[in-house]
């Protein structure tokens, strides 16, 4: 699991939230939580989202997920 990385969440090609992951030197499983708030501190809406993760030790990954409320 990566100790450092950056995750971006997009909806309709607009950045919703940037999630910074830095657990250097600690015992972690590589996961990161998100409170489902946007960069503007507003609750995100339901729908399909795209994420981009860049972890120096593992490379980049792009995927998608859905939020159902």
mmCIF file with all atom_site columns, N, CA, C and O in Angstrom, residues 14-39:
data_model
loop_
_atom_site.group_PDB
_atom_site.id
_atom_site.type_symbol
_atom_site.label_atom_id
_atom_site.label_alt_id
_atom_site.label_comp_id
_atom_site.label_asym_id
_atom_site.label_entity_id
_atom_site.label_seq_id
_atom_site.pdbx_PDB_ins_code
_atom_site.Cartn_x
_atom_site.Cartn_y
_atom_site.Cartn_z
_atom_site.occupancy
_atom_site.B_iso_or_equiv
_atom_site.pdbx_formal_charge
_atom_site.auth_seq_id
_atom_site.auth_comp_id
_atom_site.auth_asym_id
_atom_site.auth_atom_id
_atom_site.pdbx_PDB_model_num
ATOM 1   N N  . UNK A 1 14 ? -15.312 18.346 -13.935 1.00 0.00 ? 14 UNK A N  1
ATOM 2   C CA . UNK A 1 14 ? -15.011 19.402 -12.972 1.00 0.00 ? 14 UNK A CA 1
ATOM 3   C C  . UNK A 1 14 ? -14.472 18.765 -11.691 1.00 0.00 ? 14 UNK A C  1
ATOM 4   O O  . UNK A 1 14 ? -15.046 17.823 -11.162 1.00 0.00 ? 14 UNK A O  1
ATOM 5   N N  . UNK A 1 15 ? -13.359 19.312 -11.196 1.00 0.00 ? 15 UNK A N  1
ATOM 6   C CA . UNK A 1 15 ? -12.763 18.799 -9.966  1.00 0.00 ? 15 UNK A CA 1
ATOM 7   C C  . UNK A 1 15 ? -13.719 19.026 -8.799  1.00 0.00 ? 15 UNK A C  1
ATOM 8   O O  . UNK A 1 15 ? -14.138 20.151 -8.539  1.00 0.00 ? 15 UNK A O  1
ATOM 9   N N  . UNK A 1 16 ? -14.075 17.953 -8.118  1.00 0.00 ? 16 UNK A N  1
ATOM 10  C CA . UNK A 1 16 ? -14.973 18.028 -6.970  1.00 0.00 ? 16 UNK A CA 1
ATOM 11  C C  . UNK A 1 16 ? -14.171 18.100 -5.675  1.00 0.00 ? 16 UNK A C  1
ATOM 12  O O  . UNK A 1 16 ? -14.463 18.902 -4.793  1.00 0.00 ? 16 UNK A O  1
ATOM 13  N N  . UNK A 1 17 ? -13.127 17.252 -5.562  1.00 0.00 ? 17 UNK A N  1
ATOM 14  C CA . UNK A 1 17 ? -12.335 17.224 -4.333  1.00 0.00 ? 17 UNK A CA 1
ATOM 15  C C  . UNK A 1 17 ? -10.953 16.643 -4.626  1.00 0.00 ? 17 UNK A C  1
ATOM 16  O O  . UNK A 1 17 ? -10.834 15.685 -5.379  1.00 0.00 ? 17 UNK A O  1
ATOM 17  N N  . UNK A 1 18 ? -9.945  17.243 -4.063  1.00 0.00 ? 18 UNK A N  1
ATOM 18  C CA . UNK A 1 18 ? -8.576  16.711 -4.107  1.00 0.00 ? 18 UNK A CA 1
ATOM 19  C C  . UNK A 1 18 ? -8.284  16.119 -2.729  1.00 0.00 ? 18 UNK A C  1
ATOM 20  O O  . UNK A 1 18 ? -8.469  16.786 -1.714  1.00 0.00 ? 18 UNK A O  1
ATOM 21  N N  . UNK A 1 19 ? -7.867  14.865 -2.710  1.00 0.00 ? 19 UNK A N  1
ATOM 22  C CA . UNK A 1 19 ? -7.607  14.171 -1.451  1.00 0.00 ? 19 UNK A CA 1
ATOM 23  C C  . UNK A 1 19 ? -6.117  13.859 -1.382  1.00 0.00 ? 19 UNK A C  1
ATOM 24  O O  . UNK A 1 19 ? -5.598  13.137 -2.232  1.00 0.00 ? 19 UNK A O  1
ATOM 25  N N  . UNK A 1 20 ? -5.445  14.428 -0.404  1.00 0.00 ? 20 UNK A N  1
ATOM 26  C CA . UNK A 1 20 ? -4.010  14.210 -0.233  1.00 0.00 ? 20 UNK A CA 1
ATOM 27  C C  . UNK A 1 20 ? -3.797  13.104 0.792   1.00 0.00 ? 20 UNK A C  1
ATOM 28  O O  . UNK A 1 20 ? -4.383  13.121 1.868   1.00 0.00 ? 20 UNK A O  1
ATOM 29  N N  . UNK A 1 21 ? -2.969  12.157 0.439   1.00 0.00 ? 21 UNK A N  1
ATOM 30  C CA . UNK A 1 21 ? -2.700  11.003 1.303   1.00 0.00 ? 21 UNK A CA 1
ATOM 31  C C  . UNK A 1 21 ? -1.223  11.018 1.662   1.00 0.00 ? 21 UNK A C  1
ATOM 32  O O  . UNK A 1 21 ? -0.376  10.936 0.787   1.00 0.00 ? 21 UNK A O  1
ATOM 33  N N  . UNK A 1 22 ? -0.921  11.180 2.938   1.00 0.00 ? 22 UNK A N  1
ATOM 34  C CA . UNK A 1 22 ? 0.480   11.157 3.378   1.00 0.00 ? 22 UNK A CA 1
ATOM 35  C C  . UNK A 1 22 ? 0.567   10.513 4.748   1.00 0.00 ? 22 UNK A C  1
ATOM 36  O O  . UNK A 1 22 ? 0.275   11.138 5.760   1.00 0.00 ? 22 UNK A O  1
ATOM 37  N N  . UNK A 1 23 ? 0.923   9.263  4.757   1.00 0.00 ? 23 UNK A N  1
ATOM 38  C CA . UNK A 1 23 ? 1.111   8.530  6.003   1.00 0.00 ? 23 UNK A CA 1
ATOM 39  C C  . UNK A 1 23 ? 2.531   7.976  6.042   1.00 0.00 ? 23 UNK A C  1
ATOM 40  O O  . UNK A 1 23 ? 2.753   6.842  6.434   1.00 0.00 ? 23 UNK A O  1
ATOM 41  N N  . UNK A 1 24 ? 3.479   8.787  5.612   1.00 0.00 ? 24 UNK A N  1
ATOM 42  C CA . UNK A 1 24 ? 4.880   8.367  5.601   1.00 0.00 ? 24 UNK A CA 1
ATOM 43  C C  . UNK A 1 24 ? 5.322   7.993  7.008   1.00 0.00 ? 24 UNK A C  1
ATOM 44  O O  . UNK A 1 24 ? 5.073   8.724  7.966   1.00 0.00 ? 24 UNK A O  1
ATOM 45  N N  . UNK A 1 25 ? 5.947   6.859  7.121   1.00 0.00 ? 25 UNK A N  1
ATOM 46  C CA . UNK A 1 25 ? 6.503   6.444  8.395   1.00 0.00 ? 25 UNK A CA 1
ATOM 47  C C  . UNK A 1 25 ? 5.497   5.855  9.367   1.00 0.00 ? 25 UNK A C  1
ATOM 48  O O  . UNK A 1 25 ? 5.847   5.525  10.478  1.00 0.00 ? 25 UNK A O  1
ATOM 49  N N  . UNK A 1 26 ? 4.227   5.731  8.956   1.00 0.00 ? 26 UNK A N  1
ATOM 50  C CA . UNK A 1 26 ? 3.248   5.128  9.855   1.00 0.00 ? 26 UNK A CA 1
ATOM 51  C C  . UNK A 1 26 ? 2.738   3.824  9.249   1.00 0.00 ? 26 UNK A C  1
ATOM 52  O O  . UNK A 1 26 ? 2.902   3.567  8.071   1.00 0.00 ? 26 UNK A O  1
ATOM 53  N N  . UNK A 1 27 ? 2.118   3.030  10.079  1.00 0.00 ? 27 UNK A N  1
ATOM 54  C CA . UNK A 1 27 ? 1.552   1.764  9.611   1.00 0.00 ? 27 UNK A CA 1
ATOM 55  C C  . UNK A 1 27 ? 0.140   2.049  9.125   1.00 0.00 ? 27 UNK A C  1
ATOM 56  O O  . UNK A 1 27 ? -0.736  2.388  9.907   1.00 0.00 ? 27 UNK A O  1
ATOM 57  N N  . UNK A 1 28 ? -0.091  1.945  7.853   1.00 0.00 ? 28 UNK A N  1
ATOM 58  C CA . UNK A 1 28 ? -1.391  2.224  7.243   1.00 0.00 ? 28 UNK A CA 1
ATOM 59  C C  . UNK A 1 28 ? -1.668  1.193  6.172   1.00 0.00 ? 28 UNK A C  1
ATOM 60  O O  . UNK A 1 28 ? -0.755  0.570  5.642   1.00 0.00 ? 28 UNK A O  1
ATOM 61  N N  . UNK A 1 29 ? -2.928  1.031  5.808   1.00 0.00 ? 29 UNK A N  1
ATOM 62  C CA . UNK A 1 29 ? -3.288  0.088  4.755   1.00 0.00 ? 29 UNK A CA 1
ATOM 63  C C  . UNK A 1 29 ? -3.385  0.750  3.384   1.00 0.00 ? 29 UNK A C  1
ATOM 64  O O  . UNK A 1 29 ? -3.758  0.109  2.415   1.00 0.00 ? 29 UNK A O  1
ATOM 65  N N  . UNK A 1 30 ? -3.095  2.043  3.294   1.00 0.00 ? 30 UNK A N  1
ATOM 66  C CA . UNK A 1 30 ? -3.132  2.747  2.019   1.00 0.00 ? 30 UNK A CA 1
ATOM 67  C C  . UNK A 1 30 ? -4.475  3.364  1.700   1.00 0.00 ? 30 UNK A C  1
ATOM 68  O O  . UNK A 1 30 ? -4.630  4.023  0.682   1.00 0.00 ? 30 UNK A O  1
ATOM 69  N N  . UNK A 1 31 ? -5.475  3.178  2.567   1.00 0.00 ? 31 UNK A N  1
ATOM 70  C CA . UNK A 1 31 ? -6.797  3.742  2.293   1.00 0.00 ? 31 UNK A CA 1
ATOM 71  C C  . UNK A 1 31 ? -6.871  5.181  2.805   1.00 0.00 ? 31 UNK A C  1
ATOM 72  O O  . UNK A 1 31 ? -6.063  5.620  3.619   1.00 0.00 ? 31 UNK A O  1
ATOM 73  N N  . UNK A 1 32 ? -7.848  5.893  2.312   1.00 0.00 ? 32 UNK A N  1
ATOM 74  C CA . UNK A 1 32 ? -8.077  7.278  2.729   1.00 0.00 ? 32 UNK A CA 1
ATOM 75  C C  . UNK A 1 32 ? -9.577  7.501  2.764   1.00 0.00 ? 32 UNK A C  1
ATOM 76  O O  . UNK A 1 32 ? -10.300 7.035  1.881   1.00 0.00 ? 32 UNK A O  1
ATOM 77  N N  . UNK A 1 33 ? -10.064 8.186  3.767   1.00 0.00 ? 33 UNK A N  1
ATOM 78  C CA . UNK A 1 33 ? -11.501 8.454  3.860   1.00 0.00 ? 33 UNK A CA 1
ATOM 79  C C  . UNK A 1 33 ? -11.830 9.801  3.230   1.00 0.00 ? 33 UNK A C  1
ATOM 80  O O  . UNK A 1 33 ? -10.965 10.663 3.067   1.00 0.00 ? 33 UNK A O  1
ATOM 81  N N  . UNK A 1 34 ? -13.108 9.971  2.869   1.00 0.00 ? 34 UNK A N  1
ATOM 82  C CA . UNK A 1 34 ? -13.595 11.216 2.279   1.00 0.00 ? 34 UNK A CA 1
ATOM 83  C C  . UNK A 1 34 ? -14.964 11.485 2.886   1.00 0.00 ? 34 UNK A C  1
ATOM 84  O O  . UNK A 1 34 ? -15.830 10.605 2.922   1.00 0.00 ? 34 UNK A O  1
ATOM 85  N N  . UNK A 1 35 ? -15.199 12.684 3.360   1.00 0.00 ? 35 UNK A N  1
ATOM 86  C CA . UNK A 1 35 ? -16.454 13.041 4.024   1.00 0.00 ? 35 UNK A CA 1
ATOM 87  C C  . UNK A 1 35 ? -17.576 13.383 3.044   1.00 0.00 ? 35 UNK A C  1
ATOM 88  O O  . UNK A 1 35 ? -18.644 13.838 3.459   1.00 0.00 ? 35 UNK A O  1
ATOM 89  N N  . UNK A 1 36 ? -17.367 13.159 1.755   1.00 0.00 ? 36 UNK A N  1
ATOM 90  C CA . UNK A 1 36 ? -18.337 13.435 0.693   1.00 0.00 ? 36 UNK A CA 1
ATOM 91  C C  . UNK A 1 36 ? -18.708 14.908 0.596   1.00 0.00 ? 36 UNK A C  1
ATOM 92  O O  . UNK A 1 36 ? -19.807 15.266 0.193   1.00 0.00 ? 36 UNK A O  1
ATOM 93  N N  . UNK A 1 37 ? -17.744 15.773 0.957   1.00 0.00 ? 37 UNK A N  1
ATOM 94  C CA . UNK A 1 37 ? -17.904 17.205 0.762   1.00 0.00 ? 37 UNK A CA 1
ATOM 95  C C  . UNK A 1 37 ? -17.007 17.644 -0.379  1.00 0.00 ? 37 UNK A C  1
ATOM 96  O O  . UNK A 1 37 ? -15.911 17.120 -0.565  1.00 0.00 ? 37 UNK A O  1
ATOM 97  N N  . UNK A 1 38 ? -17.470 18.633 -1.132  1.00 0.00 ? 38 UNK A N  1
ATOM 98  C CA . UNK A 1 38 ? -16.687 19.159 -2.254  1.00 0.00 ? 38 UNK A CA 1
ATOM 99  C C  . UNK A 1 38 ? -15.608 20.113 -1.742  1.00 0.00 ? 38 UNK A C  1
ATOM 100 O O  . UNK A 1 38 ? -15.545 20.418 -0.545  1.00 0.00 ? 38 UNK A O  1
ATOM 101 N N  . UNK A 1 39 ? -14.784 20.611 -2.671  1.00 0.00 ? 39 UNK A N  1
ATOM 102 C CA . UNK A 1 39 ? -13.775 21.618 -2.316  1.00 0.00 ? 39 UNK A CA 1
ATOM 103 C C  . UNK A 1 39 ? -14.424 22.868 -1.734  1.00 0.00 ? 39 UNK A C  1
ATOM 104 O O  . UNK A 1 39 ? -13.805 23.623 -0.995  1.00 0.00 ? 39 UNK A O  1
#
